């Protein structure tokens, strides 16, 4: 046996189901003995498709990194944002969610330069702290970061400072009081190649063509020198490797030959 079910039309449905959300009630009414006492709009009526994309959050919800330490830190700061709700926790969580390109490393020379006027505060950097050999004297600094290189950690501790990770900072200072958040510049060489194709009017994009090599678009110094003299019968004479007496003898011999011809 085959049963055929007829689909109900909009007129056959209840009055409270309207529009494209036919299965969502938009009104709630209280009846006593058939008399409507009041009507109350429910909190959730459906999805407003016209304004859907204006309210979508563009923040990252998870990370692609497989680093267990990063995942535990994100879990910790999500809990702190939910329970404490301080701007410090929100800023740290947002920077932990960023990709590695947007978490550039910071050298101890840059940190020491940005520390001026904030000597009594703990520097918090959601990135890697690296060493800088150009900095001869490292000042005393209290730094909290994701990671430290071996050279940077050794020099900071030798100067009397302290190093700690983000989880150690939260144990010591849960609300992030007396701290300063620092981060490195996002400018990098790859950004100079982005934009309008190189060579077009108004383009400031740097081309990818190398400047050296046998098969490069721009000839090297040796190739340009070769192209200049390739049609000459003789190569230009260079006297840079000769001493002064030898140069004088050569000039005298040239003058003598020219006098003989006359």
PDB file of C-alpha atoms in Angstrom:
ATOM      1  CA  UNK A   1       0.000   0.000   0.000  1.00  0.00           C
ATOM      2  CA  UNK A   2       1.171   3.497  -0.760  1.00  0.00           C
ATOM      3  CA  UNK A   3       0.213   6.434   1.401  1.00  0.00           C
ATOM      4  CA  UNK A   4       0.271   9.901  -0.024  1.00  0.00           C
ATOM      5  CA  UNK A   5       0.613  12.764   2.422  1.00  0.00           C
ATOM      6  CA  UNK A   6      -0.545  16.159   1.374  1.00  0.00           C
ATOM      7  CA  UNK A   7       1.686  19.031   2.446  1.00  0.00           C
ATOM      8  CA  UNK A   8      -0.141  21.657   4.458  1.00  0.00           C
ATOM      9  CA  UNK A   9      -0.409  25.121   3.053  1.00  0.00           C
ATOM     10  CA  UNK A  10       0.198  28.350   4.941  1.00  0.00           C
ATOM     11  CA  UNK A  11      -3.527  28.867   5.369  1.00  0.00           C
ATOM     12  CA  UNK A  12      -3.935  25.522   7.088  1.00  0.00           C
ATOM     13  CA  UNK A  13      -1.297  26.295   9.688  1.00  0.00           C
ATOM     14  CA  UNK A  14      -1.886  28.188  12.883  1.00  0.00           C
ATOM     15  CA  UNK A  15      -2.127  31.953  12.875  1.00  0.00           C
ATOM     16  CA  UNK A  16       1.007  32.342  14.987  1.00  0.00           C
ATOM     17  CA  UNK A  17       3.272  30.882  12.260  1.00  0.00           C
ATOM     18  CA  UNK A  18       4.093  33.547   9.695  1.00  0.00           C
ATOM     19  CA  UNK A  19       6.706  34.289   7.095  1.00  0.00           C
ATOM     20  CA  UNK A  20       9.573  31.967   6.241  1.00  0.00           C
ATOM     21  CA  UNK A  21       9.812  30.791   9.855  1.00  0.00           C
ATOM     22  CA  UNK A  22       6.655  28.660   9.642  1.00  0.00           C
ATOM     23  CA  UNK A  23       7.701  26.372  12.446  1.00  0.00           C
ATOM     24  CA  UNK A  24       8.663  29.092  14.925  1.00  0.00           C
ATOM     25  CA  UNK A  25       5.986  30.717  17.063  1.00  0.00           C
ATOM     26  CA  UNK A  26       6.267  34.482  17.148  1.00  0.00           C
ATOM     27  CA  UNK A  27       3.563  35.139  19.730  1.00  0.00           C
ATOM     28  CA  UNK A  28       2.568  33.684  23.033  1.00  0.00           C
ATOM     29  CA  UNK A  29      -0.921  34.404  24.338  1.00  0.00           C
ATOM     30  CA  UNK A  30      -2.605  33.577  27.622  1.00  0.00           C
ATOM     31  CA  UNK A  31      -6.258  32.514  27.450  1.00  0.00           C
ATOM     32  CA  UNK A  32      -8.637  32.093  30.374  1.00  0.00           C
ATOM     33  CA  UNK A  33     -12.072  30.683  29.464  1.00  0.00           C
ATOM     34  CA  UNK A  34     -11.492  31.627  25.851  1.00  0.00           C
ATOM     35  CA  UNK A  35     -10.603  35.254  26.658  1.00  0.00           C
ATOM     36  CA  UNK A  36      -7.155  36.556  25.643  1.00  0.00           C
ATOM     37  CA  UNK A  37      -5.632  38.229  28.695  1.00  0.00           C
ATOM     38  CA  UNK A  38      -2.326  39.367  27.182  1.00  0.00           C
ATOM     39  CA  UNK A  39       0.064  38.667  24.358  1.00  0.00           C
ATOM     40  CA  UNK A  40       3.775  38.321  24.972  1.00  0.00           C
ATOM     41  CA  UNK A  41       6.507  38.212  22.334  1.00  0.00           C
ATOM     42  CA  UNK A  42       8.912  35.348  22.787  1.00  0.00           C
ATOM     43  CA  UNK A  43      12.630  36.055  23.093  1.00  0.00           C
ATOM     44  CA  UNK A  44      13.748  33.971  20.098  1.00  0.00           C
ATOM     45  CA  UNK A  45      11.675  34.476  16.965  1.00  0.00           C
ATOM     46  CA  UNK A  46      14.103  33.188  14.353  1.00  0.00           C
ATOM     47  CA  UNK A  47      16.990  34.435  12.272  1.00  0.00           C
ATOM     48  CA  UNK A  48      16.853  37.819  10.618  1.00  0.00           C
ATOM     49  CA  UNK A  49      18.510  37.020   7.313  1.00  0.00           C
ATOM     50  CA  UNK A  50      18.738  40.654   6.247  1.00  0.00           C
ATOM     51  CA  UNK A  51      21.077  41.573   9.120  1.00  0.00           C
ATOM     52  CA  UNK A  52      22.769  38.210   9.585  1.00  0.00           C
ATOM     53  CA  UNK A  53      26.230  39.164   8.311  1.00  0.00           C
ATOM     54  CA  UNK A  54      26.338  42.439  10.227  1.00  0.00           C
ATOM     55  CA  UNK A  55      26.399  40.643  13.554  1.00  0.00           C
ATOM     56  CA  UNK A  56      28.794  37.822  12.768  1.00  0.00           C
ATOM     57  CA  UNK A  57      31.962  37.934  14.847  1.00  0.00           C
ATOM     58  CA  UNK A  58      35.145  37.829  12.782  1.00  0.00           C
ATOM     59  CA  UNK A  59      37.325  36.825  15.712  1.00  0.00           C
ATOM     60  CA  UNK A  60      39.026  33.443  15.588  1.00  0.00           C
ATOM     61  CA  UNK A  61      37.338  30.747  17.641  1.00  0.00           C
ATOM     62  CA  UNK A  62      40.148  28.195  17.595  1.00  0.00           C
ATOM     63  CA  UNK A  63      43.762  27.830  16.501  1.00  0.00           C
ATOM     64  CA  UNK A  64      45.308  25.473  13.974  1.00  0.00           C
ATOM     65  CA  UNK A  65      48.447  25.008  16.037  1.00  0.00           C
ATOM     66  CA  UNK A  66      49.033  21.547  17.474  1.00  0.00           C
ATOM     67  CA  UNK A  67      51.145  22.919  20.299  1.00  0.00           C
ATOM     68  CA  UNK A  68      49.655  21.581  23.534  1.00  0.00           C
ATOM     69  CA  UNK A  69      51.085  24.456  25.584  1.00  0.00           C
ATOM     70  CA  UNK A  70      49.305  27.017  23.363  1.00  0.00           C
ATOM     71  CA  UNK A  71      46.002  25.160  23.629  1.00  0.00           C
ATOM     72  CA  UNK A  72      46.249  25.042  27.424  1.00  0.00           C
ATOM     73  CA  UNK A  73      47.033  28.765  27.582  1.00  0.00           C
ATOM     74  CA  UNK A  74      44.018  29.567  25.408  1.00  0.00           C
ATOM     75  CA  UNK A  75      41.827  27.400  27.619  1.00  0.00           C
ATOM     76  CA  UNK A  76      43.152  29.191  30.720  1.00  0.00           C
ATOM     77  CA  UNK A  77      42.538  32.693  29.374  1.00  0.00           C
ATOM     78  CA  UNK A  78      39.095  31.782  28.051  1.00  0.00           C
ATOM     79  CA  UNK A  79      38.200  30.808  31.614  1.00  0.00           C
ATOM     80  CA  UNK A  80      39.633  34.084  32.962  1.00  0.00           C
ATOM     81  CA  UNK A  81      37.724  36.147  30.376  1.00  0.00           C
ATOM     82  CA  UNK A  82      34.518  34.336  31.282  1.00  0.00           C
ATOM     83  CA  UNK A  83      34.923  34.634  35.054  1.00  0.00           C
ATOM     84  CA  UNK A  84      36.941  37.844  35.544  1.00  0.00           C
ATOM     85  CA  UNK A  85      36.303  39.716  32.296  1.00  0.00           C
ATOM     86  CA  UNK A  86      39.279  42.072  32.605  1.00  0.00           C
ATOM     87  CA  UNK A  87      40.591  43.899  29.497  1.00  0.00           C
ATOM     88  CA  UNK A  88      44.032  42.442  30.230  1.00  0.00           C
ATOM     89  CA  UNK A  89      42.731  38.877  29.847  1.00  0.00           C
ATOM     90  CA  UNK A  90      40.811  39.752  26.675  1.00  0.00           C
ATOM     91  CA  UNK A  91      43.894  41.305  25.082  1.00  0.00           C
ATOM     92  CA  UNK A  92      46.087  38.303  25.930  1.00  0.00           C
ATOM     93  CA  UNK A  93      43.476  35.863  24.585  1.00  0.00           C
ATOM     94  CA  UNK A  94      43.098  37.829  21.355  1.00  0.00           C
ATOM     95  CA  UNK A  95      46.865  37.821  20.794  1.00  0.00           C
ATOM     96  CA  UNK A  96      47.134  34.117  21.583  1.00  0.00           C
ATOM     97  CA  UNK A  97      44.574  33.445  18.849  1.00  0.00           C
ATOM     98  CA  UNK A  98      46.627  35.279  16.228  1.00  0.00           C
ATOM     99  CA  UNK A  99      48.676  33.433  13.651  1.00  0.00           C
ATOM    100  CA  UNK A 100      52.444  33.262  13.953  1.00  0.00           C
ATOM    101  CA  UNK A 101      52.895  35.963  11.305  1.00  0.00           C
ATOM    102  CA  UNK A 102      50.960  38.397  13.504  1.00  0.00           C
ATOM    103  CA  UNK A 103      53.045  37.504  16.579  1.00  0.00           C
ATOM    104  CA  UNK A 104      56.466  38.828  15.496  1.00  0.00           C
ATOM    105  CA  UNK A 105      59.430  38.249  17.843  1.00  0.00           C
ATOM    106  CA  UNK A 106      60.831  41.067  19.919  1.00  0.00           C
ATOM    107  CA  UNK A 107      64.489  41.626  20.729  1.00  0.00           C
ATOM    108  CA  UNK A 108      65.781  42.692  24.119  1.00  0.00           C
ATOM    109  CA  UNK A 109      67.065  45.929  22.563  1.00  0.00           C
ATOM    110  CA  UNK A 110      63.534  46.896  21.465  1.00  0.00           C
ATOM    111  CA  UNK A 111      62.133  45.943  24.867  1.00  0.00           C
ATOM    112  CA  UNK A 112      64.762  48.020  26.662  1.00  0.00           C
ATOM    113  CA  UNK A 113      63.950  50.985  24.430  1.00  0.00           C
ATOM    114  CA  UNK A 114      60.201  50.709  25.026  1.00  0.00           C
ATOM    115  CA  UNK A 115      60.695  50.177  28.755  1.00  0.00           C
ATOM    116  CA  UNK A 116      61.786  53.756  29.415  1.00  0.00           C
ATOM    117  CA  UNK A 117      59.452  55.321  31.960  1.00  0.00           C
ATOM    118  CA  UNK A 118      58.021  51.915  32.927  1.00  0.00           C
ATOM    119  CA  UNK A 119      60.879  50.463  34.971  1.00  0.00           C
ATOM    120  CA  UNK A 120      58.628  49.357  37.840  1.00  0.00           C
ATOM    121  CA  UNK A 121      56.230  47.424  35.579  1.00  0.00           C
ATOM    122  CA  UNK A 122      56.343  43.880  34.227  1.00  0.00           C
ATOM    123  CA  UNK A 123      56.615  43.669  30.442  1.00  0.00           C
ATOM    124  CA  UNK A 124      54.137  41.206  28.906  1.00  0.00           C
ATOM    125  CA  UNK A 125      54.876  40.108  25.342  1.00  0.00           C
ATOM    126  CA  UNK A 126      52.789  37.416  23.607  1.00  0.00           C
ATOM    127  CA  UNK A 127      55.680  36.425  21.353  1.00  0.00           C
ATOM    128  CA  UNK A 128      59.259  35.139  21.420  1.00  0.00           C
ATOM    129  CA  UNK A 129      61.951  37.292  23.039  1.00  0.00           C
ATOM    130  CA  UNK A 130      65.267  37.102  21.166  1.00  0.00           C
ATOM    131  CA  UNK A 131      68.809  38.250  21.883  1.00  0.00           C
ATOM    132  CA  UNK A 132      70.483  41.252  20.229  1.00  0.00           C
ATOM    133  CA  UNK A 133      74.276  41.336  20.183  1.00  0.00           C
ATOM    134  CA  UNK A 134      74.276  45.027  19.269  1.00  0.00           C
ATOM    135  CA  UNK A 135      72.992  45.856  22.766  1.00  0.00           C
ATOM    136  CA  UNK A 136      76.116  45.987  24.914  1.00  0.00           C
ATOM    137  CA  UNK A 137      74.514  46.601  28.316  1.00  0.00           C
ATOM    138  CA  UNK A 138      71.192  44.963  29.146  1.00  0.00           C
ATOM    139  CA  UNK A 139      69.129  46.870  31.754  1.00  0.00           C
ATOM    140  CA  UNK A 140      67.223  45.155  34.522  1.00  0.00           C
ATOM    141  CA  UNK A 141      63.873  43.986  33.127  1.00  0.00           C
ATOM    142  CA  UNK A 142      61.021  41.802  34.334  1.00  0.00           C
ATOM    143  CA  UNK A 143      59.650  40.119  31.227  1.00  0.00           C
ATOM    144  CA  UNK A 144      56.781  37.692  30.674  1.00  0.00           C
ATOM    145  CA  UNK A 145      56.621  36.084  27.224  1.00  0.00           C
ATOM    146  CA  UNK A 146      55.636  32.942  25.376  1.00  0.00           C
ATOM    147  CA  UNK A 147      59.212  31.847  24.834  1.00  0.00           C
ATOM    148  CA  UNK A 148      62.796  33.054  25.357  1.00  0.00           C
ATOM    149  CA  UNK A 149      65.858  32.184  23.357  1.00  0.00           C
ATOM    150  CA  UNK A 150      68.803  30.819  25.328  1.00  0.00           C
ATOM    151  CA  UNK A 151      70.956  33.916  24.790  1.00  0.00           C
ATOM    152  CA  UNK A 152      68.191  36.367  25.712  1.00  0.00           C
ATOM    153  CA  UNK A 153      67.278  34.476  28.878  1.00  0.00           C
ATOM    154  CA  UNK A 154      70.895  34.301  30.013  1.00  0.00           C
ATOM    155  CA  UNK A 155      71.547  38.011  29.500  1.00  0.00           C
ATOM    156  CA  UNK A 156      68.298  39.104  31.211  1.00  0.00           C
ATOM    157  CA  UNK A 157      69.010  36.968  34.297  1.00  0.00           C
ATOM    158  CA  UNK A 158      72.625  38.133  34.383  1.00  0.00           C
ATOM    159  CA  UNK A 159      71.459  41.761  34.479  1.00  0.00           C
ATOM    160  CA  UNK A 160      69.340  41.024  37.569  1.00  0.00           C
ATOM    161  CA  UNK A 161      65.995  40.769  35.805  1.00  0.00           C
ATOM    162  CA  UNK A 162      63.439  37.975  35.778  1.00  0.00           C
ATOM    163  CA  UNK A 163      61.763  35.878  33.088  1.00  0.00           C
ATOM    164  CA  UNK A 164      58.418  34.084  33.346  1.00  0.00           C
ATOM    165  CA  UNK A 165      55.771  32.506  31.163  1.00  0.00           C
ATOM    166  CA  UNK A 166      52.124  33.548  30.930  1.00  0.00           C
ATOM    167  CA  UNK A 167      50.859  30.797  33.233  1.00  0.00           C
ATOM    168  CA  UNK A 168      53.466  31.763  35.853  1.00  0.00           C
ATOM    169  CA  UNK A 169      52.341  35.382  35.590  1.00  0.00           C
ATOM    170  CA  UNK A 170      48.693  34.439  36.188  1.00  0.00           C
ATOM    171  CA  UNK A 171      49.626  32.466  39.301  1.00  0.00           C
ATOM    172  CA  UNK A 172      51.621  35.428  40.621  1.00  0.00           C
ATOM    173  CA  UNK A 173      49.373  38.238  39.357  1.00  0.00           C
ATOM    174  CA  UNK A 174      45.904  36.940  38.332  1.00  0.00           C
ATOM    175  CA  UNK A 175      44.423  40.316  37.321  1.00  0.00           C
ATOM    176  CA  UNK A 176      47.509  41.581  35.443  1.00  0.00           C
ATOM    177  CA  UNK A 177      48.062  44.605  37.674  1.00  0.00           C
ATOM    178  CA  UNK A 178      51.181  46.759  37.177  1.00  0.00           C
ATOM    179  CA  UNK A 179      51.952  45.296  33.743  1.00  0.00           C
ATOM    180  CA  UNK A 180      52.462  46.757  30.286  1.00  0.00           C
ATOM    181  CA  UNK A 181      51.586  44.946  27.036  1.00  0.00           C
ATOM    182  CA  UNK A 182      54.090  45.275  24.204  1.00  0.00           C
ATOM    183  CA  UNK A 183      54.253  43.773  20.722  1.00  0.00           C
ATOM    184  CA  UNK A 184      56.583  43.968  17.755  1.00  0.00           C
ATOM    185  CA  UNK A 185      56.079  45.587  14.346  1.00  0.00           C
ATOM    186  CA  UNK A 186      54.054  43.732  11.722  1.00  0.00           C
ATOM    187  CA  UNK A 187      56.092  45.083   8.809  1.00  0.00           C
ATOM    188  CA  UNK A 188      58.091  42.445   6.922  1.00  0.00           C
ATOM    189  CA  UNK A 189      59.801  42.079   3.554  1.00  0.00           C
ATOM    190  CA  UNK A 190      57.006  39.985   2.033  1.00  0.00           C
ATOM    191  CA  UNK A 191      54.519  42.860   2.352  1.00  0.00           C
ATOM    192  CA  UNK A 192      56.493  44.934  -0.165  1.00  0.00           C
ATOM    193  CA  UNK A 193      55.484  42.453  -2.910  1.00  0.00           C
ATOM    194  CA  UNK A 194      51.724  42.716  -2.206  1.00  0.00           C
ATOM    195  CA  UNK A 195      49.401  45.059  -4.075  1.00  0.00           C
ATOM    196  CA  UNK A 196      49.048  46.222  -7.655  1.00  0.00           C
ATOM    197  CA  UNK A 197      51.396  44.390 -10.060  1.00  0.00           C
ATOM    198  CA  UNK A 198      54.829  45.953 -10.315  1.00  0.00           C
ATOM    199  CA  UNK A 199      55.354  48.187 -13.339  1.00  0.00           C
ATOM    200  CA  UNK A 200      51.797  49.488 -13.637  1.00  0.00           C
ATOM    201  CA  UNK A 201      51.174  53.240 -13.279  1.00  0.00           C
ATOM    202  CA  UNK A 202      50.859  54.223  -9.645  1.00  0.00           C
ATOM    203  CA  UNK A 203      52.216  50.897  -8.396  1.00  0.00           C
ATOM    204  CA  UNK A 204      54.766  50.820  -5.582  1.00  0.00           C
ATOM    205  CA  UNK A 205      54.960  47.031  -5.434  1.00  0.00           C
ATOM    206  CA  UNK A 206      58.411  45.506  -5.354  1.00  0.00           C
ATOM    207  CA  UNK A 207      59.000  42.901  -8.102  1.00  0.00           C
ATOM    208  CA  UNK A 208      60.095  39.356  -7.329  1.00  0.00           C
ATOM    209  CA  UNK A 209      62.847  39.421 -10.014  1.00  0.00           C
ATOM    210  CA  UNK A 210      66.299  38.813  -8.492  1.00  0.00           C
ATOM    211  CA  UNK A 211      69.132  41.234  -9.222  1.00  0.00           C
ATOM    212  CA  UNK A 212      71.925  38.684  -9.447  1.00  0.00           C
ATOM    213  CA  UNK A 213      72.494  35.445 -11.288  1.00  0.00           C
ATOM    214  CA  UNK A 214      73.124  34.229 -14.825  1.00  0.00           C
ATOM    215  CA  UNK A 215      69.431  33.927 -15.747  1.00  0.00           C
ATOM    216  CA  UNK A 216      68.140  36.983 -13.912  1.00  0.00           C
ATOM    217  CA  UNK A 217      66.334  39.857 -15.568  1.00  0.00           C
ATOM    218  CA  UNK A 218      68.799  42.448 -14.307  1.00  0.00           C
ATOM    219  CA  UNK A 219      72.397  41.691 -15.455  1.00  0.00           C
ATOM    220  CA  UNK A 220      75.160  41.461 -12.900  1.00  0.00           C
ATOM    221  CA  UNK A 221      78.199  43.755 -12.901  1.00  0.00           C
ATOM    222  CA  UNK A 222      80.355  41.199 -14.737  1.00  0.00           C
ATOM    223  CA  UNK A 223      77.759  40.718 -17.470  1.00  0.00           C
ATOM    224  CA  UNK A 224      77.229  44.450 -17.990  1.00  0.00           C
ATOM    225  CA  UNK A 225      81.019  44.970 -18.219  1.00  0.00           C
ATOM    226  CA  UNK A 226      81.245  42.149 -20.772  1.00  0.00           C
ATOM    227  CA  UNK A 227      78.418  43.575 -22.899  1.00  0.00           C
ATOM    228  CA  UNK A 228      80.076  46.984 -23.063  1.00  0.00           C
ATOM    229  CA  UNK A 229      83.360  45.659 -24.472  1.00  0.00           C
ATOM    230  CA  UNK A 230      82.186  42.651 -26.460  1.00  0.00           C
ATOM    231  CA  UNK A 231      82.576  44.441 -29.825  1.00  0.00           C
ATOM    232  CA  UNK A 232      85.968  46.021 -29.056  1.00  0.00           C
ATOM    233  CA  UNK A 233      89.175  44.518 -30.472  1.00  0.00           C
ATOM    234  CA  UNK A 234      90.949  44.872 -27.177  1.00  0.00           C
ATOM    235  CA  UNK A 235      89.988  44.903 -23.554  1.00  0.00           C
ATOM    236  CA  UNK A 236      90.540  48.091 -21.560  1.00  0.00           C
ATOM    237  CA  UNK A 237      93.875  48.152 -19.757  1.00  0.00           C
ATOM    238  CA  UNK A 238      93.732  48.512 -16.005  1.00  0.00           C
ATOM    239  CA  UNK A 239      96.760  49.925 -14.167  1.00  0.00           C
ATOM    240  CA  UNK A 240      95.434  49.375 -10.665  1.00  0.00           C
ATOM    241  CA  UNK A 241      97.656  46.352 -10.037  1.00  0.00           C
ATOM    242  CA  UNK A 242     100.877  48.169 -11.082  1.00  0.00           C
ATOM    243  CA  UNK A 243     103.167  50.155  -8.816  1.00  0.00           C
ATOM    244  CA  UNK A 244     104.093  53.798  -9.401  1.00  0.00           C
ATOM    245  CA  UNK A 245     107.587  53.209 -10.961  1.00  0.00           C
ATOM    246  CA  UNK A 246     106.144  50.621 -13.344  1.00  0.00           C
ATOM    247  CA  UNK A 247     103.408  53.044 -14.466  1.00  0.00           C
ATOM    248  CA  UNK A 248     106.051  55.754 -15.123  1.00  0.00           C
ATOM    249  CA  UNK A 249     108.131  53.334 -17.240  1.00  0.00           C
ATOM    250  CA  UNK A 250     105.073  52.376 -19.280  1.00  0.00           C
ATOM    251  CA  UNK A 251     104.205  56.011 -19.911  1.00  0.00           C
ATOM    252  CA  UNK A 252     107.830  56.822 -20.961  1.00  0.00           C
ATOM    253  CA  UNK A 253     107.862  53.882 -23.384  1.00  0.00           C
ATOM    254  CA  UNK A 254     104.566  55.048 -24.945  1.00  0.00           C
ATOM    255  CA  UNK A 255     105.947  58.575 -25.414  1.00  0.00           C
ATOM    256  CA  UNK A 256     109.138  57.182 -26.986  1.00  0.00           C
ATOM    257  CA  UNK A 257     107.180  55.091 -29.489  1.00  0.00           C
ATOM    258  CA  UNK A 258     105.070  58.079 -30.492  1.00  0.00           C
ATOM    259  CA  UNK A 259     108.244  60.216 -31.076  1.00  0.00           C
ATOM    260  CA  UNK A 260     109.805  57.512 -33.299  1.00  0.00           C
ATOM    261  CA  UNK A 261     106.724  57.473 -35.514  1.00  0.00           C
ATOM    262  CA  UNK A 262     107.011  61.258 -35.997  1.00  0.00           C
TER     263      UNK A 262
END
